[in-house]
PDB file of C-alpha atoms in Angstrom:
ATOM      1  CA  MET Z   1      91.004  68.608 101.422  1.00  0.00           C
ATOM      2  CA  ASN Z   2      93.001  67.508 104.477  1.00  0.00           C
ATOM      3  CA  ALA Z   3      90.944  67.052 107.610  1.00  0.00           C
ATOM      4  CA  ASN Z   4      92.965  69.746 109.387  1.00  0.00           C
ATOM      5  CA  PRO Z   5      94.746  72.101 106.982  1.00  0.00           C
ATOM      6  CA  ILE Z   6      96.942  74.758 108.543  1.00  0.00           C
ATOM      7  CA  ARG Z   7      95.056  77.921 109.445  1.00  0.00           C
ATOM      8  CA  LEU Z   8      97.273  80.803 108.319  1.00  0.00           C
ATOM      9  CA  ALA Z   9      97.123  84.551 108.972  1.00  0.00           C
ATOM     10  CA  VAL Z  10      99.239  86.811 106.735  1.00  0.00           C
ATOM     11  CA  VAL Z  11     100.530  90.085 108.201  1.00  0.00           C
ATOM     12  CA  ASP Z  12     101.935  92.941 106.136  1.00  0.00           C
ATOM     13  CA  ASP Z  13     101.263  96.642 105.679  1.00  0.00           C
ATOM     14  CA  TYR Z  14     100.497  96.435 101.947  1.00  0.00           C
ATOM     15  CA  GLU Z  15      97.380  94.850 100.496  1.00  0.00           C
ATOM     16  CA  VAL Z  16      99.115  93.976  97.216  1.00  0.00           C
ATOM     17  CA  VAL Z  17     101.693  91.947  99.178  1.00  0.00           C
ATOM     18  CA  VAL Z  18      99.219  89.939 101.239  1.00  0.00           C
ATOM     19  CA  ASN Z  19      96.942  89.336  98.255  1.00  0.00           C
ATOM     20  CA  GLY Z  20      99.938  88.133  96.256  1.00  0.00           C
ATOM     21  CA  LEU Z  21     100.709  85.587  98.954  1.00  0.00           C
ATOM     22  CA  VAL Z  22      97.117  84.370  98.972  1.00  0.00           C
ATOM     23  CA  LYS Z  23      97.226  83.897  95.201  1.00  0.00           C
ATOM     24  CA  MET Z  24     100.508  82.011  95.480  1.00  0.00           C
ATOM     25  CA  LEU Z  25      99.088  79.632  98.095  1.00  0.00           C
ATOM     26  CA  GLU Z  26      95.707  79.134  96.446  1.00  0.00           C
ATOM     27  CA  ARG Z  27      96.561  75.838  94.745  1.00  0.00           C
ATOM     28  CA  TYR Z  28      97.563  74.419  98.147  1.00  0.00           C
ATOM     29  CA  LYS Z  29      94.325  75.270  99.925  1.00  0.00           C
ATOM     30  CA  ASP Z  30      93.887  71.624 100.876  1.00  0.00           C
ATOM     31  CA  ARG Z  31      97.004  72.014 103.029  1.00  0.00           C
ATOM     32  CA  VAL Z  32      96.949  75.707 104.010  1.00  0.00           C
ATOM     33  CA  VAL Z  33      93.826  77.811 104.554  1.00  0.00           C
ATOM     34  CA  VAL Z  34      94.328  81.570 104.755  1.00  0.00           C
ATOM     35  CA  VAL Z  35      91.885  82.684 107.440  1.00  0.00           C
ATOM     36  CA  GLU Z  36      92.953  86.310 107.792  1.00  0.00           C
ATOM     37  CA  LEU Z  37      94.837  88.996 105.908  1.00  0.00           C
ATOM     38  CA  ASP Z  38      96.112  91.686 108.254  1.00  0.00           C
ATOM     39  CA  THR Z  39      97.457  94.874 106.727  1.00  0.00           C
ATOM     40  CA  THR Z  40      97.930  96.689 110.028  1.00  0.00           C
ATOM     41  CA  PRO Z  41     101.147  95.331 111.568  1.00  0.00           C
ATOM     42  CA  GLN Z  42     101.572  98.519 113.624  1.00  0.00           C
ATOM     43  CA  GLU Z  43      98.748  97.132 115.776  1.00  0.00           C
ATOM     44  CA  PRO Z  44      98.702  93.480 114.691  1.00  0.00           C
ATOM     45  CA  GLU Z  45      95.636  92.086 116.408  1.00  0.00           C
ATOM     46  CA  VAL Z  46      94.881  88.774 114.702  1.00  0.00           C
ATOM     47  CA  ALA Z  47      91.161  88.245 115.154  1.00  0.00           C
ATOM     48  CA  GLU Z  48      90.880  84.668 113.887  1.00  0.00           C
ATOM     49  CA  GLN Z  49      92.224  81.587 115.634  1.00  0.00           C
ATOM     50  CA  CYS Z  50      95.209  80.524 113.544  1.00  0.00           C
ATOM     51  CA  ASP Z  51      97.965  77.947 113.626  1.00  0.00           C
ATOM     52  CA  ILE Z  52     100.630  80.176 112.047  1.00  0.00           C
ATOM     53  CA  VAL Z  53     101.089  83.896 111.474  1.00  0.00           C
ATOM     54  CA  LEU Z  54     103.238  84.613 108.406  1.00  0.00           C
ATOM     55  CA  TYR Z  55     104.891  88.003 108.989  1.00  0.00           C
ATOM     56  CA  ASP Z  56     106.008  89.531 105.691  1.00  0.00           C
ATOM     57  CA  THR Z  57     108.764  92.100 106.256  1.00  0.00           C
ATOM     58  CA  PHE Z  58     108.058  94.255 103.165  1.00  0.00           C
ATOM     59  CA  GLY Z  59     107.955  97.879 104.302  1.00  0.00           C
ATOM     60  CA  GLN Z  60     108.389  96.899 107.959  1.00  0.00           C
ATOM     61  CA  ALA Z  61     111.294  97.068 110.386  1.00  0.00           C
ATOM     62  CA  HIS Z  62     113.333  93.935 109.774  1.00  0.00           C
ATOM     63  CA  GLY Z  63     113.935  92.098 113.039  1.00  0.00           C
ATOM     64  CA  ASP Z  64     111.202  94.049 114.825  1.00  0.00           C
ATOM     65  CA  GLU Z  65     111.175  92.256 118.183  1.00  0.00           C
ATOM     66  CA  VAL Z  66     108.295  94.366 119.515  1.00  0.00           C
ATOM     67  CA  THR Z  67     105.854  93.352 116.771  1.00  0.00           C
ATOM     68  CA  LEU Z  68     107.079  89.768 116.729  1.00  0.00           C
ATOM     69  CA  SER Z  69     106.753  89.463 120.505  1.00  0.00           C
ATOM     70  CA  HIS Z  70     103.253  90.934 120.314  1.00  0.00           C
ATOM     71  CA  LEU Z  71     102.232  88.344 117.745  1.00  0.00           C
ATOM     72  CA  ILE Z  72     103.949  85.486 119.570  1.00  0.00           C
ATOM     73  CA  GLY Z  73     102.148  86.408 122.770  1.00  0.00           C
ATOM     74  CA  ALA Z  74      98.690  86.618 121.194  1.00  0.00           C
ATOM     75  CA  PRO Z  75      96.355  83.994 122.712  1.00  0.00           C
ATOM     76  CA  ASN Z  76      94.831  82.941 119.392  1.00  0.00           C
ATOM     77  CA  VAL Z  77      98.133  82.537 117.526  1.00  0.00           C
ATOM     78  CA  GLY Z  78     100.002  79.257 117.373  1.00  0.00           C
ATOM     79  CA  ASP Z  79     103.407  79.984 115.825  1.00  0.00           C
ATOM     80  CA  VAL Z  80     104.959  82.987 114.091  1.00  0.00           C
ATOM     81  CA  VAL Z  81     107.042  82.716 110.918  1.00  0.00           C
ATOM     82  CA  VAL Z  82     109.059  85.541 109.327  1.00  0.00           C
ATOM     83  CA  TYR Z  83     108.900  85.731 105.518  1.00  0.00           C
ATOM     84  CA  THR Z  84     111.737  87.844 104.125  1.00  0.00           C
ATOM     85  CA  TRP Z  85     114.606  88.384 101.699  1.00  0.00           C
ATOM     86  CA  ASN Z  86     116.945  89.625 104.432  1.00  0.00           C
ATOM     87  CA  PHE Z  87     119.059  86.858 105.964  1.00  0.00           C
ATOM     88  CA  GLN Z  88     121.673  88.808 107.877  1.00  0.00           C
ATOM     89  CA  PRO Z  89     122.783  86.499 110.703  1.00  0.00           C
ATOM     90  CA  ASP Z  90     121.927  88.978 113.471  1.00  0.00           C
ATOM     91  CA  LEU Z  91     118.375  89.365 112.139  1.00  0.00           C
ATOM     92  CA  VAL Z  92     117.887  85.613 112.012  1.00  0.00           C
ATOM     93  CA  SER Z  93     119.255  85.073 115.528  1.00  0.00           C
ATOM     94  CA  ARG Z  94     117.270  87.972 117.021  1.00  0.00           C
ATOM     95  CA  SER Z  95     114.056  86.697 115.474  1.00  0.00           C
ATOM     96  CA  LEU Z  96     114.641  83.178 116.750  1.00  0.00           C
ATOM     97  CA  GLU Z  97     115.501  84.531 120.204  1.00  0.00           C
ATOM     98  CA  ALA Z  98     112.221  86.470 120.140  1.00  0.00           C
ATOM     99  CA  GLY Z  99     110.436  83.150 119.653  1.00  0.00           C
ATOM    100  CA  VAL Z 100     109.640  82.830 115.955  1.00  0.00           C
ATOM    101  CA  LYS Z 101     109.480  79.245 114.706  1.00  0.00           C
ATOM    102  CA  GLY Z 102     110.406  79.896 111.096  1.00  0.00           C
ATOM    103  CA  TYR Z 103     112.576  82.303 109.112  1.00  0.00           C
ATOM    104  CA  LEU Z 104     111.759  81.673 105.479  1.00  0.00           C
ATOM    105  CA  SER Z 105     113.115  83.068 102.230  1.00  0.00           C
ATOM    106  CA  LYS Z 106     110.921  84.812  99.678  1.00  0.00           C
ATOM    107  CA  THR Z 107     112.793  82.895  96.986  1.00  0.00           C
ATOM    108  CA  LEU Z 108     111.102  79.657  98.086  1.00  0.00           C
ATOM    109  CA  PRO Z 109     108.675  78.261  95.503  1.00  0.00           C
ATOM    110  CA  ALA Z 110     105.125  77.941  96.790  1.00  0.00           C
ATOM    111  CA  SER Z 111     105.458  74.174  97.238  1.00  0.00           C
ATOM    112  CA  GLU Z 112     108.542  74.579  99.441  1.00  0.00           C
ATOM    113  CA  LEU Z 113     106.940  77.393 101.418  1.00  0.00           C
ATOM    114  CA  VAL Z 114     103.931  75.195 102.173  1.00  0.00           C
ATOM    115  CA  ALA Z 115     106.187  72.273 103.134  1.00  0.00           C
ATOM    116  CA  ALA Z 116     108.149  74.541 105.500  1.00  0.00           C
ATOM    117  CA  LEU Z 117     104.927  75.788 107.104  1.00  0.00           C
ATOM    118  CA  GLU Z 118     103.836  72.196 107.625  1.00  0.00           C
ATOM    119  CA  ARG Z 119     107.139  71.390 109.332  1.00  0.00           C
ATOM    120  CA  VAL Z 120     106.724  74.398 111.629  1.00  0.00           C
ATOM    121  CA  HIS Z 121     103.185  73.283 112.433  1.00  0.00           C
ATOM    122  CA  ALA Z 122     104.558  69.845 113.279  1.00  0.00           C
ATOM    123  CA  GLY Z 123     106.856  71.368 115.888  1.00  0.00           C
ATOM    124  CA  GLU Z 124     110.108  72.094 114.059  1.00  0.00           C
ATOM    125  CA  THR Z 125     111.940  75.418 113.931  1.00  0.00           C
ATOM    126  CA  ILE Z 126     112.809  76.072 110.295  1.00  0.00           C
ATOM    127  CA  VAL Z 127     115.313  78.519 108.818  1.00  0.00           C
ATOM    128  CA  SER Z 128     115.721  78.487 105.048  1.00  0.00           C
ATOM    129  CA  ALA Z 129     119.023  76.762 104.331  1.00  0.00           C
ATOM    130  CA  GLU Z 130     119.851  79.146 101.495  1.00  0.00           C
ATOM    131  CA  VAL Z 131     118.481  82.518 100.529  1.00  0.00           C
ATOM    132  CA  GLY Z 132     118.709  81.453  96.906  1.00  0.00           C
ATOM    133  CA  THR Z 133     119.277  83.416  93.743  1.00  0.00           C
ATOM    134  CA  GLY Z 134     115.966  82.766  92.050  1.00  0.00           C
ATOM    135  CA  PRO Z 135     113.146  85.273  91.631  1.00  0.00           C
ATOM    136  CA  ILE Z 136     111.352  86.466  94.734  1.00  0.00           C
ATOM    137  CA  ALA Z 137     107.853  85.041  94.938  1.00  0.00           C
ATOM    138  CA  GLY Z 138     104.615  86.961  95.407  1.00  0.00           C
ATOM    139  CA  GLU Z 139     103.702  90.532  94.563  1.00  0.00           C
ATOM    140  CA  TRP Z 140     104.890  93.966  95.600  1.00  0.00           C
ATOM    141  CA  PRO Z 141     104.050  97.577  94.704  1.00  0.00           C
ATOM    142  CA  GLY Z 142     105.767  98.694  91.506  1.00  0.00           C
ATOM    143  CA  ARG Z 143     106.400  95.229  90.118  1.00  0.00           C
ATOM    144  CA  GLU Z 144     104.583  96.070  86.898  1.00  0.00           C
ATOM    145  CA  GLU Z 145     106.842  99.127  86.500  1.00  0.00           C
ATOM    146  CA  GLY Z 146     109.904  96.883  86.671  1.00  0.00           C
ATOM    147  CA  LEU Z 147     110.966  97.625  90.243  1.00  0.00           C
ATOM    148  CA  THR Z 148     112.765  94.849  92.077  1.00  0.00           C
ATOM    149  CA  PRO Z 149     111.488  93.957  95.561  1.00  0.00           C
ATOM    150  CA  ARG Z 150     114.345  95.839  97.211  1.00  0.00           C
ATOM    151  CA  GLU Z 151     113.886  98.935  95.034  1.00  0.00           C
ATOM    152  CA  ALA Z 152     110.161  98.813  95.765  1.00  0.00           C
ATOM    153  CA  GLU Z 153     110.692  98.492  99.509  1.00  0.00           C
ATOM    154  CA  VAL Z 154     113.104 101.436  99.588  1.00  0.00           C
ATOM    155  CA  LEU Z 155     110.643 103.525  97.557  1.00  0.00           C
ATOM    156  CA  ALA Z 156     107.820 102.504  99.904  1.00  0.00           C
ATOM    157  CA  LEU Z 157     109.839 103.715 102.877  1.00  0.00           C
ATOM    158  CA  ILE Z 158     110.642 106.971 101.064  1.00  0.00           C
ATOM    159  CA  THR Z 159     106.902 107.392 100.477  1.00  0.00           C
ATOM    160  CA  GLN Z 160     106.380 106.849 104.218  1.00  0.00           C
ATOM    161  CA  GLY Z 161     108.731 109.779 104.854  1.00  0.00           C
ATOM    162  CA  LEU Z 162     111.848 107.965 106.070  1.00  0.00           C
ATOM    163  CA  SER Z 163     115.330 109.396 105.500  1.00  0.00           C
ATOM    164  CA  ASN Z 164     118.097 107.353 103.875  1.00  0.00           C
ATOM    165  CA  ASN Z 165     119.652 106.674 107.276  1.00  0.00           C
ATOM    166  CA  GLU Z 166     116.305 105.555 108.690  1.00  0.00           C
ATOM    167  CA  ILE Z 167     115.757 103.272 105.698  1.00  0.00           C
ATOM    168  CA  ALA Z 168     119.215 101.747 106.170  1.00  0.00           C
ATOM    169  CA  ALA Z 169     118.482 101.132 109.853  1.00  0.00           C
ATOM    170  CA  GLN Z 170     115.034  99.655 109.210  1.00  0.00           C
ATOM    171  CA  THR Z 171     116.096  97.327 106.391  1.00  0.00           C
ATOM    172  CA  HIS Z 172     119.584  96.570 107.740  1.00  0.00           C
ATOM    173  CA  LEU Z 173     121.093  97.647 104.413  1.00  0.00           C
ATOM    174  CA  SER Z 174     124.218  99.745 104.105  1.00  0.00           C
ATOM    175  CA  ILE Z 175     123.671 103.406 103.281  1.00  0.00           C
ATOM    176  CA  ASN Z 176     125.452 102.842  99.958  1.00  0.00           C
ATOM    177  CA  SER Z 177     123.041 100.016  99.099  1.00  0.00           C
ATOM    178  CA  VAL Z 178     120.092 102.239  99.946  1.00  0.00           C
ATOM    179  CA  LYS Z 179     121.428 104.985  97.683  1.00  0.00           C
ATOM    180  CA  SER Z 180     122.028 102.458  94.906  1.00  0.00           C
ATOM    181  CA  TYR Z 181     118.429 101.184  95.104  1.00  0.00           C
ATOM    182  CA  ILE Z 182     117.200 104.782  95.083  1.00  0.00           C
ATOM    183  CA  ARG Z 183     119.191 105.603  91.949  1.00  0.00           C
ATOM    184  CA  THR Z 184     118.026 102.544  90.011  1.00  0.00           C
ATOM    185  CA  GLY Z 185     114.448 102.895  91.282  1.00  0.00           C
ATOM    186  CA  TYR Z 186     114.243 106.570  90.335  1.00  0.00           C
ATOM    187  CA  ARG Z 187     115.529 105.755  86.869  1.00  0.00           C
ATOM    188  CA  LYS Z 188     112.859 103.105  86.345  1.00  0.00           C
ATOM    189  CA  ILE Z 189     109.953 105.324  87.437  1.00  0.00           C
ATOM    190  CA  GLY Z 190     111.260 108.445  85.690  1.00  0.00           C
ATOM    191  CA  VAL Z 191     111.817 110.786  88.655  1.00  0.00           C
ATOM    192  CA  THR Z 192     114.853 112.792  89.707  1.00  0.00           C
ATOM    193  CA  SER Z 193     114.032 114.023  93.217  1.00  0.00           C
ATOM    194  CA  ARG Z 194     112.701 112.722  96.516  1.00  0.00           C
ATOM    195  CA  SER Z 195     109.589 114.895  96.323  1.00  0.00           C
ATOM    196  CA  GLN Z 196     108.806 113.536  92.856  1.00  0.00           C
ATOM    197  CA  ALA Z 197     109.365 109.999  94.145  1.00  0.00           C
ATOM    198  CA  VAL Z 198     106.948 110.544  97.040  1.00  0.00           C
ATOM    199  CA  LEU Z 199     104.275 111.870  94.684  1.00  0.00           C
ATOM    200  CA  TRP Z 200     104.815 108.937  92.351  1.00  0.00           C
ATOM    201  CA  GLY Z 201     104.645 106.516  95.277  1.00  0.00           C
ATOM    202  CA  VAL Z 202     101.389 107.992  96.582  1.00  0.00           C
ATOM    203  CA  ARG Z 203      99.830 107.674  93.132  1.00  0.00           C
ATOM    204  CA  HIS Z 204     101.012 104.109  92.578  1.00  0.00           C
ATOM    205  CA  GLY Z 205     100.074 102.323  95.791  1.00  0.00           C
ATOM    206  CA  PHE Z 206     103.206 102.811  97.886  1.00  0.00           C
ATOM    207  CA  GLU Z 207     101.374 104.183 100.900  1.00  0.00           C
ATOM    208  CA  PRO Z 208     100.481 101.562 103.536  1.00  0.00           C
ATOM    209  CA  ASP Z 209      96.888 100.369 103.373  1.00  0.00           C
ATOM    210  CA  HIS Z 210      96.324 100.179 107.163  1.00  0.00           C
ATOM    211  CA  ARG Z 211      93.320  97.927 107.026  1.00  0.00           C
ATOM    212  CA  ARG Z 212      92.363  94.390 107.955  1.00  0.00           C
ATOM    213  CA  ILE Z 213      90.698  91.849 105.679  1.00  0.00           C
ATOM    214  CA  VAL Z 214      89.138  88.902 107.453  1.00  0.00           C
ATOM    215  CA  ALA Z 215      88.575  85.726 105.462  1.00  0.00           C
ATOM    216  CA  GLY Z 216      85.241  85.772 103.716  1.00  0.00           C
ATOM    217  CA  SER Z 217      85.213  89.527 103.106  1.00  0.00           C
ATOM    218  CA  GLN Z 218      87.147  89.553  99.828  1.00  0.00           C
ATOM    219  CA  ASN Z 219      87.295  87.309  96.776  1.00  0.00           C
ATOM    220  CA  GLY Z 220      85.383  84.607  98.589  1.00  0.00           C
ATOM    221  CA  LEU Z 221      88.168  83.940 101.075  1.00  0.00           C
TER     222      LEU Z 221
END
């Protein structure tokens, strides 16, 4: 193991997402040590001293300057990196203006994600050069049912009670794209109405977990 591997905190509202990231990074634990999993980004208080906070945007407001500024200003946080599939230019620029040091694509293989984190830790500001067309890494609710990450995120926001317009605003998708993801998602999970989708989402882990997991409290982390 390196003498000083990067100490990483992962922030997202869904336990399946943060645990998926930990699993993805496990083979690189000599270079990156996950010290905290935070599934409460509404009040993201990172308890452990960490070099980098990796903010996963699944189910969160994309380009959320309030949360990002809160994390950036935390005394025990080094740098903040956004981990996302959404690379709209205004989101990237707003995040960088807020002070994030990395804006990284979820299509990055684990090796490239680790290399990008190391470059951030060394003082660079890194934005993924290309979003890429490969599969999105990690885990998300509904993956086993065949939902794509975008379908799953829209369904998660429906389960949280958001309207189509609110989902479009939060994810920076067009309203037509939101409706398209709803149609294909509903078809895959076998529902035909919003109320049925909410019930399905509640039963299949689409409600936010709202809890913190500090390293050492789960799976030997």
